[in-house]
Structure formats: structure tokens, C-alpha cells
Coordinates of C-alpha atoms and ligand atoms in Angstrom, one line a residue:
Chain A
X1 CA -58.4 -1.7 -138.7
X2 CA -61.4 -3.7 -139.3
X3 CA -65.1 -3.5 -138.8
X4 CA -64.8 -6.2 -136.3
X5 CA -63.2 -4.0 -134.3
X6 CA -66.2 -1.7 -134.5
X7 CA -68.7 -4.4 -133.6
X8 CA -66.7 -5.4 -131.0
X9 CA -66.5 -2.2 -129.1
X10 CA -70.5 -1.8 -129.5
X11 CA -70.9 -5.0 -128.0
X12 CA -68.4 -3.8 -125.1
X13 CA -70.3 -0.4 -124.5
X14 CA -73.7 -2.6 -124.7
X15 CA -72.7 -5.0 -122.3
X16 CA -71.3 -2.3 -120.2
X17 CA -74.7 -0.4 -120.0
X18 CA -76.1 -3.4 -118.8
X19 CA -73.3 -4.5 -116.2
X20 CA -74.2 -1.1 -114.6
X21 CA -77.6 -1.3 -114.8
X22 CA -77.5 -4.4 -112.8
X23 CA -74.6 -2.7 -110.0
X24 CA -77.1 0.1 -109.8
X25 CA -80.0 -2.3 -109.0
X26 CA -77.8 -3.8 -106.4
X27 CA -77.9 -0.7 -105.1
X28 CA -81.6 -0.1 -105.5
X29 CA -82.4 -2.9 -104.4
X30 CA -80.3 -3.4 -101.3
X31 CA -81.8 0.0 -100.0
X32 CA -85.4 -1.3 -100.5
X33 CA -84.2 -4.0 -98.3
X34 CA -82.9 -2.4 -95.9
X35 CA -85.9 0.5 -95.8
X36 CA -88.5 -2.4 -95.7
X37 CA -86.6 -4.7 -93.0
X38 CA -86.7 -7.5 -96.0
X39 CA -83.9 -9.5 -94.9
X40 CA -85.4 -12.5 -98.1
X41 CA -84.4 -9.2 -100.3
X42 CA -80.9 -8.6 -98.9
X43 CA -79.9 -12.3 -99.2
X44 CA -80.9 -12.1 -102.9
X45 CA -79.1 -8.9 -103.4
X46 CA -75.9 -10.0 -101.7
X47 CA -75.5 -13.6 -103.4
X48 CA -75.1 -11.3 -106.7
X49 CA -72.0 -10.8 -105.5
X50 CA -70.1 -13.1 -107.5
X51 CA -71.5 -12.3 -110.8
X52 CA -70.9 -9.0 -110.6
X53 CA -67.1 -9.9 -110.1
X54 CA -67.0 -12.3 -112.6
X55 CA -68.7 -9.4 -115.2
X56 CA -66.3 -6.7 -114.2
X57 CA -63.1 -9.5 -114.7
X58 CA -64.9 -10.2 -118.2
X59 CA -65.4 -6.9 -119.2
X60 CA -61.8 -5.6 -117.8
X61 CA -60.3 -8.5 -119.9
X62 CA -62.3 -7.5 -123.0
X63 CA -61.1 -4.1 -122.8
X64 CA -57.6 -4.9 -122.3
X65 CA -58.3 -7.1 -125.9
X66 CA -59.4 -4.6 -127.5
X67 CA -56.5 -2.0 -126.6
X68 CA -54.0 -4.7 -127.4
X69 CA -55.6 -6.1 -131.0
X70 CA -56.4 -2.8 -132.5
X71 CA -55.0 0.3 -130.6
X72 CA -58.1 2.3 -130.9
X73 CA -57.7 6.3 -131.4
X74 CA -59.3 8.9 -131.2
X75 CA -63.4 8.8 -130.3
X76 CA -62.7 4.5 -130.3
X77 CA -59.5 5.5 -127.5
X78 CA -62.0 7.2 -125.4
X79 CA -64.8 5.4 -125.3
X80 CA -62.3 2.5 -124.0
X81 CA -61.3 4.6 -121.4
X82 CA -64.2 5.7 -120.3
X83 CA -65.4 2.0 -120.6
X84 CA -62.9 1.0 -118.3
X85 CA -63.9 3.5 -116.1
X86 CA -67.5 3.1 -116.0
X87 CA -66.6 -1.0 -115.5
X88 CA -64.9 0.2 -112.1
X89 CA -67.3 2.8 -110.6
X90 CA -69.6 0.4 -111.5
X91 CA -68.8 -2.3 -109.6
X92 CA -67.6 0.0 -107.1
X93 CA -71.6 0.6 -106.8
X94 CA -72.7 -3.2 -106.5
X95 CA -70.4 -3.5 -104.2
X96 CA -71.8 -0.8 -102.0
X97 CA -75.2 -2.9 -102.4
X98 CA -74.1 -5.5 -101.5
X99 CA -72.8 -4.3 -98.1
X100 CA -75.6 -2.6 -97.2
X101 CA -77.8 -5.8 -98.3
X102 CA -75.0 -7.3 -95.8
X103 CA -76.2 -5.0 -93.1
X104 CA -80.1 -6.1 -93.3
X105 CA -80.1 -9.1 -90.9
X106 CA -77.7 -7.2 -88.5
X107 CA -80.6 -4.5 -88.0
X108 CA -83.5 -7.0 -87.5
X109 CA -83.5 -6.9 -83.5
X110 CA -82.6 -3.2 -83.4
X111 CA -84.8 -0.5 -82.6
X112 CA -86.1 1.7 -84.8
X113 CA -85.8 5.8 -84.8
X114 CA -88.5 7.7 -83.3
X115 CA -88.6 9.9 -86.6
X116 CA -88.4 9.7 -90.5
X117 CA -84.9 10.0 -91.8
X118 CA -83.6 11.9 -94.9
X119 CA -82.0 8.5 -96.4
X120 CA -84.7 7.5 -98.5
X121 CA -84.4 11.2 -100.1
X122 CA -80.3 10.7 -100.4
X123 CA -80.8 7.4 -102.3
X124 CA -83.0 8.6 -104.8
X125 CA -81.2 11.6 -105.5
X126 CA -77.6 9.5 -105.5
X127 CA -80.1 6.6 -107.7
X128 CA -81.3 9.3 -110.3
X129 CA -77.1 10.4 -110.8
X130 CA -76.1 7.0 -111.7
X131 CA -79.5 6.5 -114.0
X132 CA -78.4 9.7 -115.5
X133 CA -74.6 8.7 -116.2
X134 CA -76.1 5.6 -117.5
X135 CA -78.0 6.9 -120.0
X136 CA -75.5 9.4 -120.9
X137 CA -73.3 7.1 -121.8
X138 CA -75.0 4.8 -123.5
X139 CA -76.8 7.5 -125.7
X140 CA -73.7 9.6 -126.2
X141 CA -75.1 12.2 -125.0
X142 CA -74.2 15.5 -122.0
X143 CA -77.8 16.5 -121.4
X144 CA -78.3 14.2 -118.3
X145 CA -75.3 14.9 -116.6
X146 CA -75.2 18.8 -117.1
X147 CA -76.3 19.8 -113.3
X148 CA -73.9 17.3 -111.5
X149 CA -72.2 19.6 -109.6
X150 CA -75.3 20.7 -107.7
X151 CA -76.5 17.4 -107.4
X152 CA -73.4 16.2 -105.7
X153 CA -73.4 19.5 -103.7
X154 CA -77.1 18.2 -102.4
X155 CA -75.8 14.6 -101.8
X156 CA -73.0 16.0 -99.5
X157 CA -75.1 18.3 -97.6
X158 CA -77.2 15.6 -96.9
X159 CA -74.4 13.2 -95.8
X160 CA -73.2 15.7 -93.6
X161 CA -76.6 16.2 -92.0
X162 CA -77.2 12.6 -91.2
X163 CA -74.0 11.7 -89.5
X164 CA -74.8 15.1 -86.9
X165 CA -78.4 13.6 -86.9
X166 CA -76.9 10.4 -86.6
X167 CA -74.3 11.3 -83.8
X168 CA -77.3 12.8 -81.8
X169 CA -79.4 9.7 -81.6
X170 CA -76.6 7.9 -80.4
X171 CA -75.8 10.5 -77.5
X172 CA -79.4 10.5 -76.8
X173 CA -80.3 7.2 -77.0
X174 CA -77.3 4.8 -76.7
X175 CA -80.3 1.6 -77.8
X176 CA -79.7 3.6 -81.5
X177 CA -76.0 3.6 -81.4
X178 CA -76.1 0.1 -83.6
X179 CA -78.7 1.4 -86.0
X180 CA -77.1 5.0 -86.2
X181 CA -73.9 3.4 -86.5
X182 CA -74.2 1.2 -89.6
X183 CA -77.1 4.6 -90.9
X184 CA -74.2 6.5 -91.1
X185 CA -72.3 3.9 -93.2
X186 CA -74.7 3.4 -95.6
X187 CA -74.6 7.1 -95.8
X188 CA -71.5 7.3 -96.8
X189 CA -71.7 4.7 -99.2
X190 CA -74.2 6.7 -101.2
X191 CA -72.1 10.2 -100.9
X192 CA -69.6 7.4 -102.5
X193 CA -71.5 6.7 -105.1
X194 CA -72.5 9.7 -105.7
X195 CA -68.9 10.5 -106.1
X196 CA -68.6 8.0 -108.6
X197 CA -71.5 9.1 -110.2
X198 CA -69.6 12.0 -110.8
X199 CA -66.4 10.8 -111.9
X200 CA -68.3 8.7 -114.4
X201 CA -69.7 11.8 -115.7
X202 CA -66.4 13.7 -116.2
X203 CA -65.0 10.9 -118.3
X204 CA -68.5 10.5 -120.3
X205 CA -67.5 14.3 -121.0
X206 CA -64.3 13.2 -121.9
X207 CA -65.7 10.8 -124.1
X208 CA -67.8 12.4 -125.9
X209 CA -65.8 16.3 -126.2
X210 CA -62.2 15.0 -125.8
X211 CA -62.0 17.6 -123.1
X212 CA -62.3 17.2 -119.6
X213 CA -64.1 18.8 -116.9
X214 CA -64.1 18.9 -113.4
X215 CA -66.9 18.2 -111.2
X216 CA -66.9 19.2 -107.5
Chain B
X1 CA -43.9 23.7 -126.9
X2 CA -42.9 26.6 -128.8
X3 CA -41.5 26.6 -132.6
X4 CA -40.0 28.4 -134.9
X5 CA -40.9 27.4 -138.5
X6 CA -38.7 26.1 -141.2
X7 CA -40.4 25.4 -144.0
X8 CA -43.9 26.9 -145.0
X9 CA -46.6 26.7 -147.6
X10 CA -48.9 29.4 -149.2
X11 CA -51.6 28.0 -151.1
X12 CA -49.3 25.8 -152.7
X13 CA -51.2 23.7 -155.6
X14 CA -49.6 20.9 -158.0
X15 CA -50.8 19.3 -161.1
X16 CA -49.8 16.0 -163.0
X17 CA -51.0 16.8 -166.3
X18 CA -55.0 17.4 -165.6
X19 CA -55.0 15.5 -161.6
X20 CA -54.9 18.5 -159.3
X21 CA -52.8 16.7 -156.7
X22 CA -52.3 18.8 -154.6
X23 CA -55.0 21.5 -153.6
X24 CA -54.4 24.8 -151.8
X25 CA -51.7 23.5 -149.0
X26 CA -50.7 26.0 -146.6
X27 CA -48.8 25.0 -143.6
X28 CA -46.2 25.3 -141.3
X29 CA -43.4 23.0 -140.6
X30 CA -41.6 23.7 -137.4
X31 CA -38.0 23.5 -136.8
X32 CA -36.4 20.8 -134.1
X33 CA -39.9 17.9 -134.6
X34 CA -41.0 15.6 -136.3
X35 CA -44.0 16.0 -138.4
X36 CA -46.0 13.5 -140.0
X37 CA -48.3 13.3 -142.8
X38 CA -51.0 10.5 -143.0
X39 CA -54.0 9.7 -145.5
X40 CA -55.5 7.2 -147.8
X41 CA -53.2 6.3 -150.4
X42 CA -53.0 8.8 -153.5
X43 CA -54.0 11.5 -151.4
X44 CA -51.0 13.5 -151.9
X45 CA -48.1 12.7 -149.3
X46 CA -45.7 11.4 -151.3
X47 CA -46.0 14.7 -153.5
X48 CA -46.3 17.0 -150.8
X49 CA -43.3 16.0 -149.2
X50 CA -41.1 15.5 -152.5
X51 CA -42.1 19.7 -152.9
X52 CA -40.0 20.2 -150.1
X53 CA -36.9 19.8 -152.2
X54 CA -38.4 19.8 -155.6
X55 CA -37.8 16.4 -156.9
X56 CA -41.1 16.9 -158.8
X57 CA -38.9 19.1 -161.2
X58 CA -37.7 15.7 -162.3
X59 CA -41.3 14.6 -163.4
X60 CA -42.5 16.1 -167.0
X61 CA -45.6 17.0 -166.9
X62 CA -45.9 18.5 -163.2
X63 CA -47.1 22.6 -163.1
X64 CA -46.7 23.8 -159.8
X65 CA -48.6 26.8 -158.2
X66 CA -48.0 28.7 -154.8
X67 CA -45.2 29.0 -152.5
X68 CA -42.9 26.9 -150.5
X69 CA -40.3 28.9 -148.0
X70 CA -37.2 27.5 -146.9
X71 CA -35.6 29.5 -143.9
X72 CA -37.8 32.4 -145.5
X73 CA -36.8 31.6 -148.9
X74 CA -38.7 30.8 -152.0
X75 CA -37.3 27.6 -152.7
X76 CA -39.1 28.3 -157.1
X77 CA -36.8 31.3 -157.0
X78 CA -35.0 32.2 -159.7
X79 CA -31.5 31.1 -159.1
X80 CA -32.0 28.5 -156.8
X81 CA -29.4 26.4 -156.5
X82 CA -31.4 22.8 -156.1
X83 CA -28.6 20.9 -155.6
X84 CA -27.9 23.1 -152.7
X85 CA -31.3 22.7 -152.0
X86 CA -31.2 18.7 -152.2
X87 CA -28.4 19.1 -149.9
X88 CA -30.4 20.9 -147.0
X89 CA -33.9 18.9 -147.5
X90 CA -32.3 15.4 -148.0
X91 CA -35.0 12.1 -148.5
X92 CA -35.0 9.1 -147.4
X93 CA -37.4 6.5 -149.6
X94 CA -39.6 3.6 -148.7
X95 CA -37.3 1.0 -149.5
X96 CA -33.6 1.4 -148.7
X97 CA -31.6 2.1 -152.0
X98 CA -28.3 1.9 -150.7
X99 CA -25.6 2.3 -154.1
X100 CA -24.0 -1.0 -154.9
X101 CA -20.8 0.3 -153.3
X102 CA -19.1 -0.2 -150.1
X103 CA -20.5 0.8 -146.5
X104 CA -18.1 3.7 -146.5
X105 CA -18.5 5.0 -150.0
X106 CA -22.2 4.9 -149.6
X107 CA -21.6 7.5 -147.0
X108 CA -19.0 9.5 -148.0
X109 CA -20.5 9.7 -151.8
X110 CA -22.2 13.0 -150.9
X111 CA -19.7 14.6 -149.0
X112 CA -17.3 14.1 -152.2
X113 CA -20.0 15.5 -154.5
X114 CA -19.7 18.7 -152.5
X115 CA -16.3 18.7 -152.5
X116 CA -14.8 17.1 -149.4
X117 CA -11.6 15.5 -150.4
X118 CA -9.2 15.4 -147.9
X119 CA -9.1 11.0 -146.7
X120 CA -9.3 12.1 -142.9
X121 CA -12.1 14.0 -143.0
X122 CA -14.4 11.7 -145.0
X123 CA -13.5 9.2 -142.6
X124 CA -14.6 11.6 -140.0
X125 CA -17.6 12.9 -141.5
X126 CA -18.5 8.8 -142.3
X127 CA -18.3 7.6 -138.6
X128 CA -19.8 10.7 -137.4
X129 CA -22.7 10.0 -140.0
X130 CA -22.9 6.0 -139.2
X131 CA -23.0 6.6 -135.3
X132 CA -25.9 9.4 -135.3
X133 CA -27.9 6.6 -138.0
X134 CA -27.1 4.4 -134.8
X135 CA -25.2 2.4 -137.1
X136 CA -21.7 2.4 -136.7
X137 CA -21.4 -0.2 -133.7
X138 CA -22.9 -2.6 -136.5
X139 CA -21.1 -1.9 -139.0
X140 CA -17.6 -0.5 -137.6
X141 CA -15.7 -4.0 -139.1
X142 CA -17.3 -4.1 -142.3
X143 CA -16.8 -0.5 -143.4
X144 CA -15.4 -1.9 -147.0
X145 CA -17.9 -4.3 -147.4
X146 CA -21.0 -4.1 -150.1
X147 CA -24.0 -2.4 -148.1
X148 CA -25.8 -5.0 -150.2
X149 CA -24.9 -6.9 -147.7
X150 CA -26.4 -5.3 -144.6
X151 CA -29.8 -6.2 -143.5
X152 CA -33.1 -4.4 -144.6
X153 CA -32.8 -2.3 -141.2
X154 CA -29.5 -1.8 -141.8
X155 CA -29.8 -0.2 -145.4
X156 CA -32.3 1.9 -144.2
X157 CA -29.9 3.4 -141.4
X158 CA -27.1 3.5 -144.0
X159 CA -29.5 5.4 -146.4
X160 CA -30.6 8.0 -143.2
X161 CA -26.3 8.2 -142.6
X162 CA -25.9 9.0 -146.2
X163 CA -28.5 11.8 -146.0
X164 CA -26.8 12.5 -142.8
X165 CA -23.5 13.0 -144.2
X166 CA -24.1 16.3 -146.1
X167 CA -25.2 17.9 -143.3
X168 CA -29.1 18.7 -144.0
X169 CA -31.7 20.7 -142.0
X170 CA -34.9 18.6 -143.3
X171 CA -34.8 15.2 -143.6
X172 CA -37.9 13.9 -145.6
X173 CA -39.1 10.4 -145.1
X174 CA -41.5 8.2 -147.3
X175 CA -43.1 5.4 -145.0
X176 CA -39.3 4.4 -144.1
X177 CA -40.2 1.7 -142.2
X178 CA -42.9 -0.1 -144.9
X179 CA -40.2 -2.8 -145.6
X180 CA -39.2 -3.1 -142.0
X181 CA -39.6 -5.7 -139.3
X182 CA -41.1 -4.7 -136.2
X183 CA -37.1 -4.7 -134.4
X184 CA -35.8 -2.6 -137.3
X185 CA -39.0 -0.3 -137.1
X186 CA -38.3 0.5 -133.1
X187 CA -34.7 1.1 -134.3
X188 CA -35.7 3.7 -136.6
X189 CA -38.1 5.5 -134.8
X190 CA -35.9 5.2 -131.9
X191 CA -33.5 7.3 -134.2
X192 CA -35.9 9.8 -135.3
X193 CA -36.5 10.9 -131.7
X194 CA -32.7 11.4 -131.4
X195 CA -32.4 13.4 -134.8
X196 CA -35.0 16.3 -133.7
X197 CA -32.0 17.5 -132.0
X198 CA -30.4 18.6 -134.8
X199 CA -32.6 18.4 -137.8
X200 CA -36.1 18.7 -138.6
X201 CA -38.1 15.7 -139.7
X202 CA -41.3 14.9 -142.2
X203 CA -41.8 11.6 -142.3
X204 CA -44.7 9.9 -144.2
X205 CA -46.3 6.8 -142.8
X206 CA -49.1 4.5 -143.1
X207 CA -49.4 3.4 -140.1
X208 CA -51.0 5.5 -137.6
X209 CA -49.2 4.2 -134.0
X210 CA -46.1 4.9 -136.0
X211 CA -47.1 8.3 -136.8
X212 CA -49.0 9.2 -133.3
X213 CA -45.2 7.8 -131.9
X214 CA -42.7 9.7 -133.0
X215 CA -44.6 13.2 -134.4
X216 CA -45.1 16.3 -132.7
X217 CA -47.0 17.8 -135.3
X218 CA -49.3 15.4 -137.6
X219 CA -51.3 16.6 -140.8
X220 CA -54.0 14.2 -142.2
X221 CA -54.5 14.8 -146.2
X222 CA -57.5 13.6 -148.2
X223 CA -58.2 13.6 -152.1
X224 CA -54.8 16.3 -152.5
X225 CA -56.6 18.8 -149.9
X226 CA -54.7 19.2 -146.2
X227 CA -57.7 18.3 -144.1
X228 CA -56.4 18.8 -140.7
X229 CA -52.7 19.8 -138.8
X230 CA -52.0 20.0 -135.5
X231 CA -50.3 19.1 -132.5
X232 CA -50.1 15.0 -132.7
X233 CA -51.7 14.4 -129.4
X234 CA -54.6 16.4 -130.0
X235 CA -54.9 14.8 -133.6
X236 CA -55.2 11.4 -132.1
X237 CA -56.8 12.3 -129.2
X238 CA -59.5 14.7 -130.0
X239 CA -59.3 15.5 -133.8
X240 CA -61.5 18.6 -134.8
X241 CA -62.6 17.3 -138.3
X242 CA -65.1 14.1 -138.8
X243 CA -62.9 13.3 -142.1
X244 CA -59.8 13.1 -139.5
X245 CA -61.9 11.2 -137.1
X246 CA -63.2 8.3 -139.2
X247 CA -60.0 7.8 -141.1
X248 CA -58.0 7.2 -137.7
X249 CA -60.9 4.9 -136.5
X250 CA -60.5 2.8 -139.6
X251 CA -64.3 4.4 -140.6
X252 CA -63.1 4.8 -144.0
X253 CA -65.1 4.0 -147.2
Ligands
LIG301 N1 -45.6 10.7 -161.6 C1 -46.9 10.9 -161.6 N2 -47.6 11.1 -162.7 C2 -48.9 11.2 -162.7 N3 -49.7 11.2 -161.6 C3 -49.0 11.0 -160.4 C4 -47.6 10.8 -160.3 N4 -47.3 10.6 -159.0 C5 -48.5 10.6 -158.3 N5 -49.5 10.9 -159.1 C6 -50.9 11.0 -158.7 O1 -51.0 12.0 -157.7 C7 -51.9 11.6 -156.7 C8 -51.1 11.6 -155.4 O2 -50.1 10.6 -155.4 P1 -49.1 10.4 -154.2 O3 -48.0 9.4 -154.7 O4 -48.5 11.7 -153.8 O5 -50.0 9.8 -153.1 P2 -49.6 9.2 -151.7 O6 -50.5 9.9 -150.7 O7 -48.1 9.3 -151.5 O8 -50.1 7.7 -151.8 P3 -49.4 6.4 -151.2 O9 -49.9 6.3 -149.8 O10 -50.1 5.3 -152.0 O11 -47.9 6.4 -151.4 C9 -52.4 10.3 -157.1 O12 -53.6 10.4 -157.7 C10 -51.4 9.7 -158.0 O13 -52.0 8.8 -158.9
LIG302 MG1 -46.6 7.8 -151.2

């Protein structure tokens, strides 16, 4: 094995980081979006959509290089995993951005709700997960990611209480049922990510113990 | 996966004149797997394993210190019979030294040494041998031909069928595959697997896939000392020492 190798992988991990950096902006970003009724915003956020395609193709193919050229053990075999696994979650995440930036223009004409909703809150607690996996994994290190398992439990509770919000408004008021509708998906993306958040987590674990651990 | 031990060390130390080659090994080899021993090179494997059936006794200036067990027994004993010995912990080197002898004899030499002479029982014992080396569909027509003959994989197998052929409980083997093609290799190994039926295995290898293959057990060894042993997956996987760590990551010097 070379040190070529070992260069190599750093630059994977390092472009990694910053290929889920840019999904979680998606993210970010498409919420702003959709919370400020900037449908400029959304169209910016969603026409990312390629690249972040292209990045996870180049990344997965990098990866797959890697395992093929040096068969990597030990800490090197899982950081690739968990590489690989950050790659998907991560896209996974843009992805969700750029459905909900997808949703902006849909909501322009719809009414608003009478009353502050909790999805604002949800977002920046499911946002601050995936900073904190980020940063765990580029630093190597379990701090960040320690309370997971009550964050998650939060996220959930909150999903759940949205859609019965949700559900209410649109028995109320059938005007909301478009609005609540598409509320309740973007909802559930972010209990998605959230989960993916998690599962990122786990294997960061795995990474950096070699043992695994289970968050739910 | 649970063991019983065939061959164990107690603080088992070996000199060549002033080097202290081997430092304070104590470990257990367990009966039915394969274990393999990796490290830089002149870290000790190729001693540690020739322990096992004391062909450093043929090597002048070696002092030996500590214990090895065979089946519970002190292989330094007094009385030892090491030919017995040999016969029971047989080796197989890193480049195939078939004798410049037929297909057959090369087999059936050992068996003859310990006094098999009856014709259809060598041939027996020779076809038995050939086929668990996975080598007698190859060779089945040539049986009287020079093994000098065979191919580099081939003389390899033969050499494992020769060591087969009296009947051992430990096969040693020292990077067996160094002088192999990557075919001949996957034929080998493929063989190994099969063999932990019946016998137990330490093979030495340099090269890590190999040894993360076909081992159960793995130890790593550094500078004569027996850094780390363990179950294979965990030692590729998640091994407990750093020195373990950056010499299967290729971190080394
Ligand atoms: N016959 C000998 N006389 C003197 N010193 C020896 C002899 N054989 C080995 N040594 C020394 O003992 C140490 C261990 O050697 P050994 O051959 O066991 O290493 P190894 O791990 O098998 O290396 P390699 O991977 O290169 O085969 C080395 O320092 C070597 O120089
Ligand atoms: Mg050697």
C-alpha cells in the first residue's frame, strides 16, 4: 500500500464534507424559501439538482476506486464505508430540498394559517443534527453526535404533532387542505432526514470505534 | 466459534546468537482453523512458525527459552521423538521444493520413511494425498512423470500432498503462495479452507487480503514481540493496538 492511497482517501472524506455541506444547504435553504414565500430562492435551490447528482455519481465512483485499487482495512475500510454512507444520506438530504424548493411556487396563491406553526422549530433542530454529523465526521470525533437519540425522539414528536395539527386545519378549513397537505410533506421529509441524520451517526460511530450502535 | 487448542506457547523466547528473535510469545493455536501470522519482514514469523516442529534445532547457534505444547506436550522434552514430531507438524515452504523424482514418489517418499511398504497401500495413501491437495485430477496420467515438470501451482499442491501423505495434525506454511500466480493462489487458499477439516493450519503470509481470507485467527508480530492475536475479523476490522492498525493501513515507517 502506498501513501497515494492515503492522500487519496483524505481528499475523498474532504470532498465528502463539502458534498454534504452543500445537500444540507439545499436543505436550508429550500426551507427559507419556502418560510419566506421566495419562489427566486426555490428556483435557485432546485436547479442544484443536477450537480448534486453528478457529485454523488463522482464520489460513489471514487469510492468504488478506492476499494478496488487498494482494499483498504481496518480504520481506511471504515472510513470508506462510512463514506459511502454519508455520500447517500447526503444526497438523500438535497434531494429533500429540492422537493420542498419544488413545492414553493405551488403555495404562492394559497392561503396562509391563521397561527405560527412548529416547522420552523423542526427544521432547525433536524438542521443542527446533520451540522453535527458533519462535523463529527469530518473531525473524527463522537462528541456532536452523543444526544442523537433524544434529538430524534424531539423531531418525531414534533412530526407527529404537525400532521394532527395539520389534519385539523384541513377538517376545519378545507381553503388549507393544499397548504396543510404539502406542510405535512415537508414534515416528513425532515423526520427523514432526521433519520438520516441518525443513521449517519451510527456509522460515524462505526467509524471511528469499530463498534456499532444503535440509534432509535 | 468455539476451539480447543492444539498447540500453545508460554513465554517462549529464541535467540540467534546475540538477536533475540523472538521475545516472550505466548499463544494459543486452535485446533480445526487456520491461523495466520503477519508483520514486517524479520519480525519473527518464519522463526515462530519453524518452533512448531523445531527445525531451528537444525540451525547452530539458536538457544531457545520457554515452552511450546503439542496436544499438552512439551515438544523440548526429553525423549522427543522429532521425527515423530516432523511427522505431526509437517511445513510447507515458500517455494515449492518438490524432490527430483516422480509425481508418485514425491508423495509416497514419507509414507515409506515411516515404514509403509506394502505397493497397494502407497498407491492408496498417494491418490488419497493428491485428491485432498486437489491435485490428482491434474495429475492422474502423469503419476510417473518428474514433478519437475508440473507447474509452479502444481509443485506447490504436490509439496502440501507430500506433507499430506504422513498423515499430520499441523500443517505450517511459509508465504506458500509468494511464487504463485493469482489462479494458483485462489487454488491454494481454496485448499486451505477444505483442509481445516481435518488438520490445523499456520500459514505465514505477506499479503494481508490473503491472510484476512482464509484465517480465523490472525496474530500481527513486530521486532520478535507478538503484538496482537485475535479472531481475523476483528483484527482487520477493528484491531485493538495502533502498531496493528498502521501496519494493515500500510502506515508503516
Ligand atoms: N539462521 C539465522 N541466523 C541468524 N539470524 C537469523 C536466522 N534466521 C533469521 N534470523 C534473524 O531473525 C529475525 C527474524 O527472522 P525471520 O526469518 O523469522 O523473519 P520473518 O518475519 O520470517 O521475515 P520475512 O517476512 O522476511 O520472511 C531477523 O532479524 C533475522 O535476521
Ligand atoms: Mg519468513
Amino acid at each position: 500500500m502506498s501513501d497515494k492511497f492515503h492522500t487519496e482517501l483524505n481528499r475523498l472524506k474532504q470532498d465528502t464534507t463539502e458534498m454534504a455541506q452543500f445537500a444540507r444547504d439545499m436543505l436550508r435553504e429550500s426551507l427559507d424559501a419556502l418560510f419566506n414565500q421566495d419562489t427566486e430562492k426555490a428556483l435557485q435551490v432546485y436547479s442544484r439538482k443536477k450537480h448534486i447528482r453528478d457529485v454523488t455519481i463522482a464520489l460513489e465512483d471514487r469510492t468504488y476506486q478506492l476499494i478496488a485499487l487498494y482494499q483498504p482495512m481496518a480504520k481506511d475500510m471504515r472510513l470508506i464505508a462510512c463514506t459511502l454512507k454519508m455520500i447517500t444520506a447526503a444526497e438523500r438530504i438535497g434531494r429533500y430540498g429540492k422537493d420542498i424548493a419544488d413545492m414553493v411556487k405551488d403555495l404562492r396563491d394559497q392561503p396562509d394559517f391563521p397561527q405560527r406553526l412548529p416547522i420552523p422549530h423542526m427544521a432547525d433542530l433536524v438542521l443542527g443534527m446533520i451540522d453535527d454529523v458533519i462535523v463529527a465526521y469530518k473531525t473524527e470525533n463522537l462528541d456532536p453526535i452523543k444526544n442523537f437519540t433524544s434529538r430524534d425522539d424531539t423531531v418525531d414528536a414534533l412530526w407527529l404533532s404537525i400532521l394532527r395539527e395539520m389534519l385539523t386545519f384541513m377538517m376545519e378549513n378545507p381553503q388549507t387542505i393544499t397548504r396543510s397537505a404539502y406542510y405535512i410533506m415537508v414534515a416528513r421529509y425532515l423526520e427523514r432526514s432526521g433519520d438520516h441524520a441518525c443513521k449517519m451517526a451510527e456509522n460515524i460511530h462505526y467509524m471511528i470505534t469499530g463498534e456499532w450502535i444503535e440509534i432509535e | 466459534m468455539t476451539s480447543e487448542p492444539i498447540i500453545s506457547t508460554n513465554d517462549l523466547n529464541l535467540w540467534y546468537h546475540d538477536t533475540h528473535a523472538l521475545q516472550s510469545i505466548s499463544m494459543t493455536i486452535s485446533k480445526n482453523q487456520v491461523t495466520a501470522l503477519i508483520g514486517p519482514s524479520g519480525c519473527g514469523k518464519s522463526t515462530l512458525l519453524r518452533c512448531f516442529n523445531r527445525l531451528n534445532d537444525l540451525i547452530d547457534c539458536v538457544k531457545i527459552r520457554g515452552e511450546i505444547l503439542l496436544d499438552n506436550e512439551n515438544i523440548h522434552a526429553a525423549g522427543t521423538d522429532v521425527v515423530m514430531l516432523r511427522k505431526k507438524v509437517g511445513m510447507v515452504f515458500q517455494k515449492p521444493n518438490p524432490f527430483p523424482k516422480s509425481v508418485y514418489e514425491n508423495v509416497a517418499y514419507g509414507p515409506r520413511v515411516h515404514g509403509i511398504k506394502n505397493k497397494g497401500e502407497l498407491d492408496s495413501i498417494v491418490e488419497q494425498s493428491l485428491r485432498d491437495a486437489a491435485l490428482w485430477d491434474e495429475v492422474r496420467d502423469r503419476l510417473h512423470d518428474s514433478a519437475l515438470g508440473l507447474s509452479g501451482g502444481q509443485q506447490q499442491r504436490l509439496c502440501i500432498a507430500r506433507t499430506l501423505a504422513v498423515e499430520p495434525k499441523v500443517i505450517l506454511m511459509d508465504e506458500p503462495c509468494s511464487a504463485l500466480d493469482p489462479i494458483a493462489t485462489a487454488k491454494i487458499e481454496k485448499l486451505i479452507d477444505a483442509l481445516k477439516q481435518d488438520y490445523t493450519v499456520i500459514i505465514v503470509t505477506h499479503n494481508m487480503q490473503q491472510a484476512a481470507r482464509v484465517s480465523n485467527y490472525t496474530g500481527f508480530m513486530y521486532l520478535g514481540k507478538l503484538i496482537e492475536f485475535g479472531q481475523t475479523n476483528q483484527i482487520f476490522e477493528n484491531p485493538r493496538e495502533d502498531l496493528t492498525e498502521n501496519y494493515i493501513t500500510g502506515r508503516f515507517g
